[in-house]
Short mmCIF file of C-alpha atoms in Angstrom, two decimals:
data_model
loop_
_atom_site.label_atom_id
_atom_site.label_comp_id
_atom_site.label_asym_id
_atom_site.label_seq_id
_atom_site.Cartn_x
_atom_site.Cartn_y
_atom_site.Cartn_z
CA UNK A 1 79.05 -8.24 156.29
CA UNK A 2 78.21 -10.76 153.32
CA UNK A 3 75.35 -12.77 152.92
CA UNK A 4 76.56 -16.20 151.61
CA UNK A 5 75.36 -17.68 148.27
CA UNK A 6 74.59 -21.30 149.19
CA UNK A 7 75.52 -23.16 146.21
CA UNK A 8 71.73 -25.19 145.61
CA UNK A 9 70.73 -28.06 143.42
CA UNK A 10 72.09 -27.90 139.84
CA UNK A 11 69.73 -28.80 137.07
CA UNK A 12 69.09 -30.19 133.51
CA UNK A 13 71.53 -32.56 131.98
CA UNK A 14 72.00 -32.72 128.42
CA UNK A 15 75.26 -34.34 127.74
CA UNK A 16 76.01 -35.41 132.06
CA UNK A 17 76.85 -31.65 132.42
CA UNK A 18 75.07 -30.48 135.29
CA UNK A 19 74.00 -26.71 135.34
CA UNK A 20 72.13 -24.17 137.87
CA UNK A 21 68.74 -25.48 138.16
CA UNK A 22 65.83 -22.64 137.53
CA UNK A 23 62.80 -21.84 139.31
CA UNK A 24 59.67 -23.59 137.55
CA UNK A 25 61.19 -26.30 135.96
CA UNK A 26 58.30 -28.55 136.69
CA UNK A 27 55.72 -25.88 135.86
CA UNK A 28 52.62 -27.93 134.69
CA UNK A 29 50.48 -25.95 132.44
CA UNK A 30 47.31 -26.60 130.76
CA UNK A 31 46.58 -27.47 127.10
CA UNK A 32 43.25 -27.27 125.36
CA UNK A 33 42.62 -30.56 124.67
CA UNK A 34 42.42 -30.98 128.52
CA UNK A 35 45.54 -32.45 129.29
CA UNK A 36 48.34 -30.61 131.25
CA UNK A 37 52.01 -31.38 130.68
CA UNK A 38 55.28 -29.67 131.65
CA UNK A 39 56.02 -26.18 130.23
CA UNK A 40 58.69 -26.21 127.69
CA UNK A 41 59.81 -22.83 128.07
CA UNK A 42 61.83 -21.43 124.91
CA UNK A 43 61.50 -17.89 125.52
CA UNK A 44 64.53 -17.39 127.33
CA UNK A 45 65.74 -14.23 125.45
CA UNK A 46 62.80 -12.10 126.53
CA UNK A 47 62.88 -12.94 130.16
CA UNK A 48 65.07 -16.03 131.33
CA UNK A 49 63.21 -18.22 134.71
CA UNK A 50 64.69 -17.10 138.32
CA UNK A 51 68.00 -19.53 139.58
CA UNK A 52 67.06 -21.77 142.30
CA UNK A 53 69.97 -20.18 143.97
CA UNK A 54 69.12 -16.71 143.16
CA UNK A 55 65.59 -17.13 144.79
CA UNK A 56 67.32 -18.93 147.80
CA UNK A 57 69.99 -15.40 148.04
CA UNK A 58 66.47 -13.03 148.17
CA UNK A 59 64.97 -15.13 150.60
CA UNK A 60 68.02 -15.07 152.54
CA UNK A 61 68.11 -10.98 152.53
CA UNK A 62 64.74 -9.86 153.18
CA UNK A 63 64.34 -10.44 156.73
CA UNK A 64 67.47 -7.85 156.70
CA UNK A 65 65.62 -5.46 154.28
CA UNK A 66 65.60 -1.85 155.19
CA UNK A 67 66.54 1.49 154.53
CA UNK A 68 69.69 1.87 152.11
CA UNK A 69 72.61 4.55 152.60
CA UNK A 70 71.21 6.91 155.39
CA UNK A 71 69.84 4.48 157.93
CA UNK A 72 71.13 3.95 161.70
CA UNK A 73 69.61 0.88 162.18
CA UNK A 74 71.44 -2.67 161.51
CA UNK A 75 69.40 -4.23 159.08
CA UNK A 76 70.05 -0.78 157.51
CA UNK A 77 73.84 -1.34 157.66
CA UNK A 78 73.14 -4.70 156.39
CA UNK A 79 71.19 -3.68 153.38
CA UNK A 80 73.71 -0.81 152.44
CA UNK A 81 76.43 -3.25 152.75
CA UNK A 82 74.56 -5.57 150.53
CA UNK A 83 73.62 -2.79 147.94
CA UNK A 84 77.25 -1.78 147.89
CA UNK A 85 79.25 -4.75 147.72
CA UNK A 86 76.92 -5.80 144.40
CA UNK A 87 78.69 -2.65 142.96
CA UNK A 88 82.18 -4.86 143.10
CA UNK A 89 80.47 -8.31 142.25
CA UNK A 90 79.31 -7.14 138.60
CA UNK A 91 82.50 -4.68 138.18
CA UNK A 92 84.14 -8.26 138.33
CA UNK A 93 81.73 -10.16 136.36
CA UNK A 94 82.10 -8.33 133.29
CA UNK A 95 85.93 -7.58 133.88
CA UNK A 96 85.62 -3.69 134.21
CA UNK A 97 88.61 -1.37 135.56
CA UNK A 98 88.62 -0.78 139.26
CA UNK A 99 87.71 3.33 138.07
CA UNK A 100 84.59 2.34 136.49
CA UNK A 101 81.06 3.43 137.42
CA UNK A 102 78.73 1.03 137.98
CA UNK A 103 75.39 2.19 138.19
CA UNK A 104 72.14 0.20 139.17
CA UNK A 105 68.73 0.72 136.45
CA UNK A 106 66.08 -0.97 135.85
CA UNK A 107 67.17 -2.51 132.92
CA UNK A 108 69.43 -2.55 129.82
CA UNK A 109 67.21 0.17 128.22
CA UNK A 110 67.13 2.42 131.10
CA UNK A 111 70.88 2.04 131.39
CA UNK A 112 71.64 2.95 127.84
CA UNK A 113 68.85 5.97 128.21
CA UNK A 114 71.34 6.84 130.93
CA UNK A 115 74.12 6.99 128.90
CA UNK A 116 72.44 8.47 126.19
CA UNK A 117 71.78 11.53 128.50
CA UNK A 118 75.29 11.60 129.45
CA UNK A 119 77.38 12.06 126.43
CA UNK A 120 78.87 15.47 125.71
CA UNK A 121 76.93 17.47 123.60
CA UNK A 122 77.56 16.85 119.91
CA UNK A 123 78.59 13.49 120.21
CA UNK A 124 79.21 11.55 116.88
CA UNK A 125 77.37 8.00 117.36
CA UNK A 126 77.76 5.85 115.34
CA UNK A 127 75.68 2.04 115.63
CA UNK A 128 74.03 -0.26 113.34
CA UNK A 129 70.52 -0.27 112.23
CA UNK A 130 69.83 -3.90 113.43
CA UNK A 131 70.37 -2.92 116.50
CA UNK A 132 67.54 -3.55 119.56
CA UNK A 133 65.88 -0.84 120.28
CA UNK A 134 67.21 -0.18 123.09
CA UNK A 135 70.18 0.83 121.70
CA UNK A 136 69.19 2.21 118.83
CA UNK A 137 66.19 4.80 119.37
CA UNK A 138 67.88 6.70 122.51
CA UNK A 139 70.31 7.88 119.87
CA UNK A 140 68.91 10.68 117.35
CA UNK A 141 69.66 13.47 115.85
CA UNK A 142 72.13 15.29 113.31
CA UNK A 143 74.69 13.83 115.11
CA UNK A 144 74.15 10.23 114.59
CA UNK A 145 74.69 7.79 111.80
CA UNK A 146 73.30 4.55 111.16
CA UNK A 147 74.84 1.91 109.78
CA UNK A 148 72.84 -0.54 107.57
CA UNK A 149 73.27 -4.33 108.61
CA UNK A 150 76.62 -5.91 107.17
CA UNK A 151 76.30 -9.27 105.80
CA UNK A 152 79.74 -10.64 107.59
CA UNK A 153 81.50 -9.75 110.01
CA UNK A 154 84.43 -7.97 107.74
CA UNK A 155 82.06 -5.77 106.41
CA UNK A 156 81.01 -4.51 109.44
CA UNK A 157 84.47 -3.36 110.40
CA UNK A 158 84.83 -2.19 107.21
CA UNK A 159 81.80 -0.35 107.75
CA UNK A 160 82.25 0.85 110.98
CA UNK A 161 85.87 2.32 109.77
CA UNK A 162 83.87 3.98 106.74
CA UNK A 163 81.47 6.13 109.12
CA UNK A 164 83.99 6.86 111.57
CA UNK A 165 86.16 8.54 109.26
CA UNK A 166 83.52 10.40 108.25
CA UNK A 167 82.23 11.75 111.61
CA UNK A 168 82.83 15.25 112.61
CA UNK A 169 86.02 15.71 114.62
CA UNK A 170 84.95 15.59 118.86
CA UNK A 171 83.87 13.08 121.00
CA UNK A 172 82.81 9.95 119.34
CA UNK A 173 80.64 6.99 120.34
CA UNK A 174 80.13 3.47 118.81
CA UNK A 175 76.83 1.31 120.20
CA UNK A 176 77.06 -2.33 119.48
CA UNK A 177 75.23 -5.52 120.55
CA UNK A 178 77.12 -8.48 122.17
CA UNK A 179 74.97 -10.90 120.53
CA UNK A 180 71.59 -10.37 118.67
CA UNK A 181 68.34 -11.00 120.19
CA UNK A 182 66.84 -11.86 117.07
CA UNK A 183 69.10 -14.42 115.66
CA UNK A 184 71.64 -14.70 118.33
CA UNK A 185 74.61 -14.17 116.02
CA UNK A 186 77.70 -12.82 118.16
CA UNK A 187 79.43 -10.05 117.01
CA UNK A 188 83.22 -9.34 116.84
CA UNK A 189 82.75 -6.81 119.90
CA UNK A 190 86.81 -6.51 119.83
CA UNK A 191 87.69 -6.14 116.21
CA UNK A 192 84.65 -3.44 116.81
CA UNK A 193 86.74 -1.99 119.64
CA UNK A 194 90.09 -1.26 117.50
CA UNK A 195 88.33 0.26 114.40
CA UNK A 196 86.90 2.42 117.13
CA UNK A 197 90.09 3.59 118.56
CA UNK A 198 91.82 4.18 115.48
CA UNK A 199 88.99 7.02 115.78
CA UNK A 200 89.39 8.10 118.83
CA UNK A 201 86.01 6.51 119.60
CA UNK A 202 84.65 5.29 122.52
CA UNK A 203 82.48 1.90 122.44
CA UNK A 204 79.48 0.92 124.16
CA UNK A 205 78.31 -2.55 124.45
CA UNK A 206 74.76 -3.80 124.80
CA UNK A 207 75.27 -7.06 126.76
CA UNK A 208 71.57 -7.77 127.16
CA UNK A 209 71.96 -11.05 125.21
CA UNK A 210 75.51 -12.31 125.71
CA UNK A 211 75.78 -11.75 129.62
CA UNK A 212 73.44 -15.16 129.97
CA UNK A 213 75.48 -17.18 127.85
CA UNK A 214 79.45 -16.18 127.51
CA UNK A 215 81.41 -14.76 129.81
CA UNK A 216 82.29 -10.46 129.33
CA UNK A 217 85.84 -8.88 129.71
CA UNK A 218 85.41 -5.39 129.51
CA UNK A 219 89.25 -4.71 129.65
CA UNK A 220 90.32 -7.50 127.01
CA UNK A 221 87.09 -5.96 124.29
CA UNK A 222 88.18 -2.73 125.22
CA UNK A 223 84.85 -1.24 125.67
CA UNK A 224 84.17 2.02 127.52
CA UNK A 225 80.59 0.87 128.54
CA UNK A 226 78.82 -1.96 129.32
CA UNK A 227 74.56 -2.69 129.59
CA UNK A 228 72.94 -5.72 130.77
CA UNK A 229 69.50 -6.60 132.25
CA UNK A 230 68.99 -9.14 135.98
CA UNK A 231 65.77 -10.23 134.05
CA UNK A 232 68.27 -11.79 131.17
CA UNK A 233 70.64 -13.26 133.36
CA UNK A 234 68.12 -15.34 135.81
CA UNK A 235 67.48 -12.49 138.53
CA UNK A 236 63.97 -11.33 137.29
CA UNK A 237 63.86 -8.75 140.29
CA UNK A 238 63.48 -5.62 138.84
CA UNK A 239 67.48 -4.54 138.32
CA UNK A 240 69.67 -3.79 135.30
CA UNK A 241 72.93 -2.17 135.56
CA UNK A 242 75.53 0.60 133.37
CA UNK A 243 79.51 -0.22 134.18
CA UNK A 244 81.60 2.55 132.23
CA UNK A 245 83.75 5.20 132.57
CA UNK A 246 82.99 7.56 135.14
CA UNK A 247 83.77 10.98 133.19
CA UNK A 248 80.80 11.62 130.59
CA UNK A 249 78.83 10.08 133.33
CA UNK A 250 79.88 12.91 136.10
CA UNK A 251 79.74 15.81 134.04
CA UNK A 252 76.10 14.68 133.03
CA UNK A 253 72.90 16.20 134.65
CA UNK A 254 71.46 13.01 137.13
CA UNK A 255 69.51 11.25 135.16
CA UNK A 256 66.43 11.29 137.81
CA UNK A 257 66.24 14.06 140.34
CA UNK A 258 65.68 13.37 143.87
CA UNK A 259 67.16 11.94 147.09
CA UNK A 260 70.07 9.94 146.93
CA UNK A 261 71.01 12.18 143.63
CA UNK A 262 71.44 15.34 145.88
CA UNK A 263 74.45 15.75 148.22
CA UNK A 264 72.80 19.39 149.41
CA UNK A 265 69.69 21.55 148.49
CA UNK A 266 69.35 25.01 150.07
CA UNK A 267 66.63 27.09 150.12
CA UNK A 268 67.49 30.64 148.41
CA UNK A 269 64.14 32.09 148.27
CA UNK A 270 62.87 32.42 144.96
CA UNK A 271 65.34 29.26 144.40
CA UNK A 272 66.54 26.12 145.45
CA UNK A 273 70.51 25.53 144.98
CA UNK A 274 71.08 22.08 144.42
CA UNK A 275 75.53 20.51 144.94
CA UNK A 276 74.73 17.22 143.38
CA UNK A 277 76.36 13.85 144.35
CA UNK A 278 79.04 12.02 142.61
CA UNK A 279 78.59 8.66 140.25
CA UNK A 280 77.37 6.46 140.99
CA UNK A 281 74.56 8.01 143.30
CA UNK A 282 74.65 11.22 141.05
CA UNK A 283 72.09 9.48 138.51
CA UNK A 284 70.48 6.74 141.16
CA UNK A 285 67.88 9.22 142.59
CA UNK A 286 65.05 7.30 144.84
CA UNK A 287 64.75 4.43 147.24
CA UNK A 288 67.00 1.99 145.35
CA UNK A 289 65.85 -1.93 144.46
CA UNK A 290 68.38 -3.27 146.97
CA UNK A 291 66.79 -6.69 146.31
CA UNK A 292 67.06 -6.81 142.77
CA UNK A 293 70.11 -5.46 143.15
CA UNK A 294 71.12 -8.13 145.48
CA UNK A 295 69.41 -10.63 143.13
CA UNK A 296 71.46 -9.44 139.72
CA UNK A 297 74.59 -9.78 141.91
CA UNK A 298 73.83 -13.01 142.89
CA UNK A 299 72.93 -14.19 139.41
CA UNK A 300 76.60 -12.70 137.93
CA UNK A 301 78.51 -14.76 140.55
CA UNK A 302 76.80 -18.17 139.73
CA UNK A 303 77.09 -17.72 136.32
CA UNK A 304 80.41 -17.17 136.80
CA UNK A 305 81.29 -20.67 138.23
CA UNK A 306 79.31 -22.59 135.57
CA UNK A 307 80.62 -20.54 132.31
CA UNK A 308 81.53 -24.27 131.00
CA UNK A 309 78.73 -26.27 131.78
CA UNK A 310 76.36 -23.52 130.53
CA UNK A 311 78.01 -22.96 127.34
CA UNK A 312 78.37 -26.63 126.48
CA UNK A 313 74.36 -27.52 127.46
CA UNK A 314 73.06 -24.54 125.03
CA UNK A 315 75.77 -25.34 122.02
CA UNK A 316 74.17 -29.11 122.30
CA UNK A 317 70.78 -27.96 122.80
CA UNK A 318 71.39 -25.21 120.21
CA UNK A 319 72.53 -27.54 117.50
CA UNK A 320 69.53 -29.91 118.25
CA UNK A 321 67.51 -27.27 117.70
CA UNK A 322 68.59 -25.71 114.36
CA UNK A 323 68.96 -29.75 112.71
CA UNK A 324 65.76 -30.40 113.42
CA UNK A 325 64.14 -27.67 112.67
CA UNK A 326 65.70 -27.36 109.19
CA UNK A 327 63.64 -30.71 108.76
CA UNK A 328 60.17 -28.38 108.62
CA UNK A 329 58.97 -27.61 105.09
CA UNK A 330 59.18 -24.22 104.24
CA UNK A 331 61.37 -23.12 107.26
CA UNK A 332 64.30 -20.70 106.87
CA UNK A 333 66.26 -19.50 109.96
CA UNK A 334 66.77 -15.54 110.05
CA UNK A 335 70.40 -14.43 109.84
CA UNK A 336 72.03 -11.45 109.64
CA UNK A 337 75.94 -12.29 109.61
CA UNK A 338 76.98 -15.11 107.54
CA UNK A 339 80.03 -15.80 109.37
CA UNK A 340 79.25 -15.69 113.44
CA UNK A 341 79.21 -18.02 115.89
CA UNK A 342 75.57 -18.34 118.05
CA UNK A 343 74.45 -18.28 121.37
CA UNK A 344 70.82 -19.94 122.04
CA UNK A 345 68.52 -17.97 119.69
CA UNK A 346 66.61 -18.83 116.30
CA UNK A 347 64.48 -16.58 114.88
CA UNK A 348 62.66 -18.27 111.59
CA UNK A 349 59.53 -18.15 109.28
CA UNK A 350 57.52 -20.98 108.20
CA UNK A 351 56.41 -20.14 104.48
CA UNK A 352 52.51 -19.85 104.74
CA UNK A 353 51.87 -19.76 108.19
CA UNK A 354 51.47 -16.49 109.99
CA UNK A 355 54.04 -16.50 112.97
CA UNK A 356 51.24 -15.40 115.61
CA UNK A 357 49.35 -18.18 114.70
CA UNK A 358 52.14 -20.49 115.23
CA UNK A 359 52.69 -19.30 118.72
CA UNK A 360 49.90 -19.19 119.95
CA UNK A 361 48.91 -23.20 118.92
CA UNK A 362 52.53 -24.50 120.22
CA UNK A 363 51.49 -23.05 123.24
CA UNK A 364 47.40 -24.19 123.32
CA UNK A 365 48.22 -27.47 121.79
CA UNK A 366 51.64 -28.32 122.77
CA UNK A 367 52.62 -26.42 126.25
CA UNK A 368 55.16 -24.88 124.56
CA UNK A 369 56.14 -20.83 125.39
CA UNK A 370 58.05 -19.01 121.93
CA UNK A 371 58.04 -15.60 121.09
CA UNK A 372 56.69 -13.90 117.64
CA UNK A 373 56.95 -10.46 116.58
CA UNK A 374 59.64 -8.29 114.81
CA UNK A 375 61.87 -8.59 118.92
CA UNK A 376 62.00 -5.51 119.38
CA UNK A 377 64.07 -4.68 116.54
CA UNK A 378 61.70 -3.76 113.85
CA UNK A 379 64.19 -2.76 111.10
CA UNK A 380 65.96 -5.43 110.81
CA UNK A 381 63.39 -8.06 111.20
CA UNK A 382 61.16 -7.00 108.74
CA UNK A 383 64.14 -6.74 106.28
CA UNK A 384 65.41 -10.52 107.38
CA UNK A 385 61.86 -11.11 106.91
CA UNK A 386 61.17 -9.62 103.67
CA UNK A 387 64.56 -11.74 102.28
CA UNK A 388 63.34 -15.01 103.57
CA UNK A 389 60.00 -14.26 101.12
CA UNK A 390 57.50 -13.55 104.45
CA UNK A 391 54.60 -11.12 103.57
CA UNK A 392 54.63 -10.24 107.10
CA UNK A 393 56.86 -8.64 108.99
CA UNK A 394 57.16 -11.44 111.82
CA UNK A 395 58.73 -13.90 113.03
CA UNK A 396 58.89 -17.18 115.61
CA UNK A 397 61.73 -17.21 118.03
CA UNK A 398 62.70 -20.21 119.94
CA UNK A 399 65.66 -19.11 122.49
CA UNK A 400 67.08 -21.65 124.80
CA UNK A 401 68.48 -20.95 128.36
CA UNK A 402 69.44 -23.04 131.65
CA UNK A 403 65.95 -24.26 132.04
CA UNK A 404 65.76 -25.97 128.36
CA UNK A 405 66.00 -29.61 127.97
CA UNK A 406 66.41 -31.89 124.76
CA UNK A 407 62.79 -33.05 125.28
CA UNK A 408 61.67 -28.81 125.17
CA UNK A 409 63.86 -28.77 121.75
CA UNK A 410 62.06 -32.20 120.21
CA UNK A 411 58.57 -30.91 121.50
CA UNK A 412 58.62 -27.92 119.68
CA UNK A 413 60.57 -29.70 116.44
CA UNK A 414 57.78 -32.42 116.71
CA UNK A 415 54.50 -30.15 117.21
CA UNK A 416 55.89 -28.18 114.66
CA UNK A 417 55.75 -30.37 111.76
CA UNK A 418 53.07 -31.67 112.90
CA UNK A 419 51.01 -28.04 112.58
CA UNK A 420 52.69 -27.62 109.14
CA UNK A 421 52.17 -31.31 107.75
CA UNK A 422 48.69 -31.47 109.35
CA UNK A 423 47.25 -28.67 110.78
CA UNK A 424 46.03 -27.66 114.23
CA UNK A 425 43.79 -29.75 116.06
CA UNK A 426 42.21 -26.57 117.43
CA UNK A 427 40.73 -23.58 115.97
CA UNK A 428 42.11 -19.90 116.10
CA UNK A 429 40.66 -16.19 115.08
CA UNK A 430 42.33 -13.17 115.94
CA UNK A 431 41.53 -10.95 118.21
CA UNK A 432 43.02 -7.23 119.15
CA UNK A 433 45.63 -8.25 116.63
CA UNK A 434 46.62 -11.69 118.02
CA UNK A 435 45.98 -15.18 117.39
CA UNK A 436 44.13 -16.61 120.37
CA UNK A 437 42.43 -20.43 120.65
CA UNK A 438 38.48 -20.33 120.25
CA UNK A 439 36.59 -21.57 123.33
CA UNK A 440 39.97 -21.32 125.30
CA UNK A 441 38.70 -23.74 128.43
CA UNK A 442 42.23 -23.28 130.01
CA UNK A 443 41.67 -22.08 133.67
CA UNK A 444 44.24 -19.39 135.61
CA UNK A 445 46.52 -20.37 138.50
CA UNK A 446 44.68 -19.55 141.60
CA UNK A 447 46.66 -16.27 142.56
CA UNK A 448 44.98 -14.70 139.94
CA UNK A 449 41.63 -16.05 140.59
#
């Protein structure tokens, strides 16, 4: 059993390259001046819009929703077979060996939890401090070193090689991002991989940002471990997923306790004897988000037939962006590796404007939707920060996906030199920390009324 994918209406043109159309693109929202134009959504890193053909795959499924793994029924066989057959859709999405785990989380941060819980005990892991947090607070303790940002990507291997030499002989792990959230910047995930087997080090890559926009080979990086989040890739459902080796992840207590993790419980009075099952169910305890599931699947095989047209409609959109935003006064771009090549994400400062405050009037004034705040990754943003002479330790990021168009890019290039040349047309204050628009007439969509 297989529920098709019907291939649906492919979207935004930048240079006559057609990619998967998004959910929303005509989302109308209203400004404060009274008007209402089309939402220029540049806030793909933090949550990227549902594919058309993603939405179209859920609707397909839920009439066939029910019960998953112990269910007689046929929409029950349906839904296991569903749930199941995802399992072998991302395996070959990001390339893994036919012996790796793949199990389903919530997100990128529940899967790397996961793994964090799994290691052997007194694990050397080693990562680098501008990593998200994610990745970088599940891991602490004696055993753990942090590596201060490089500036290229030469000194990171030669950093990496540094602090794995000097971790204490056993199991190692390395933790490294695909590609930054906070100023896209790829890393050299590969070169990463062979410093860490001159250890004897395993590697585990947080894909959360470079799953949307290049395509993963888990075999050709050589990584043991690989994290990524449906709500990054297009499949906002509710489903992340960890593909790895299956050994740390076996000998580990389950991660959640409950059905699904337990092959048998017996009753032995004043205990309970628990046998419990194998990886991947050992550490996917509970009714499991077979949608989602079925939605993150979907989203991994569509990508995976547009890898061209997506990469060439955010590296034009992408260099739009950064050109005409170096025309702002007082704007400098937040970087961490000199060196790297980008996918769709700027993070900058504009010298004397507070980043909230920027935010919030693209979106009153201009309908446009950008993030602000330290991402997530507080360490190294406020130290970008502090180097690109910001008091504050914030920052504006614009991050372009499927659903951005050139006209999103000049928008936000336009209304932003217009704030910093003339000012807002509205007036802000804070309040509860944030910069919100004074007598804010702008009304709620109706489900929320």
């Amino acid at each position: 059993m297989t529920l098709a994918i019907t291939p649906g209406t492919t979207g935004s043109l930048v240079t006559g390259t057609a990619v998967p159309a998004v959910v929303g693109a005509d989302l109308r929202v209203p400004l404060v001046t009274g008007e209402r134009v089309t939402y220029a959504n540049l806030d793909h890193a933090a949550s990227a819009p549902c594919l058309q053909e993603v939405r179209d795959a859920v609707d397909e499924l839920l009439p066939w929703y029910a019960s998953v793994h112990r269910g007689a029924g046929f929409a029950s066989q349906v839904s296991t077979r569903v749930y199941e057959q995802a399992r072998d859709r991302v395996r070959k999405f990001v390339g893994a060996r036919s012996s790796d785990a793949v199990v389903f989380t919530r997100n990128t941060t529940d899967s790397l939890n996961l793994l964090a819980r799994s290691v052997p005990r007194g694990t050397a892991v080693v990562l680098f401090d501008s990593e998200h947090h994610a990745a970088l607070l599940p891991w602490r303790g004696r055993h753990v070193q942090r590596v201060p940002a490089p500036t290229s990507s030469g000194a990171a291997l030669a950093a990496l090689d540094r602090a794995l030499a000097a971790a204490p002989v056993g199991p190692r792990l390395v933790i490294v991002t695909g590609a930054s959230n906070v100023t896209g910047e790829l890393w050299p995930v590969a070169e990463l991989a062979k410093v860490a087997r001159r250890h004897g080090a395993r590697i585990a890559l947080d894909a959360a940002q470079l799953a949307p926009h290049r395509p993963i080979d888990a075999r050709e990086l050589d990584v043991d471990y690989v994290a990524f989040s449906g709500h990054k890739i297009y499949a906002p459902f509710g489903a992340g997923v960890l593909v790895g080796r299956a050994d740390w992840l076996q000998q580990a207590e389950p991660y959640l306790v409950g059905g699904g993790a337990t092959a048998k419980v017996t009753d032995h009075g004043d205990r309970l004897g628990v046998a419990w099952s194998a990886v991947p169910e050992r550490h996917e305890a509970g009714s499991p988000n077979v949608v989602g599931v079925h939605a993150l699947a979907a989203a991994c095989e569509i990508l995976s037939r547009h890898w061209e047209q997506t990469v060439a409609h955010e590296q034009e959109l992408l260099t739009r962006l950064r050109e005409g935003l170096r025309t702002i006064p007082g704007f400098r771009e937040l970087a961490i590796l000199t060196d790297a090549d980008k996918v769709g994400v700027v993070s900058f400062t504009v010298s004397g404007f507070d980043a909230g405050f920027l935010a919030a009037a693209l979106s009153a004034e201009y309908g446009i939707g950008v993030r602000d705040g330290a991402f997530c990754a507080h360490v190294i943003v406020g130290r970008l920060v502090k180097k690109a002479g910001a008091h504050e330790d914030r920052a504006v990021r614009a991050s372009i996906g499927l659903g951005t168009t050139a006209e999103h890019v000049d928008r936000l290039i336009a209304a932003l030199r217009t704030l910093v040349v003339e000012g807002p047309k509205w007036t802000y204050a804070r309040q509860g920390g944030r910069w919100v628009a004074e007598d804010d007439g702008r009304t709620l969509p109706p489900f929320l009324a």
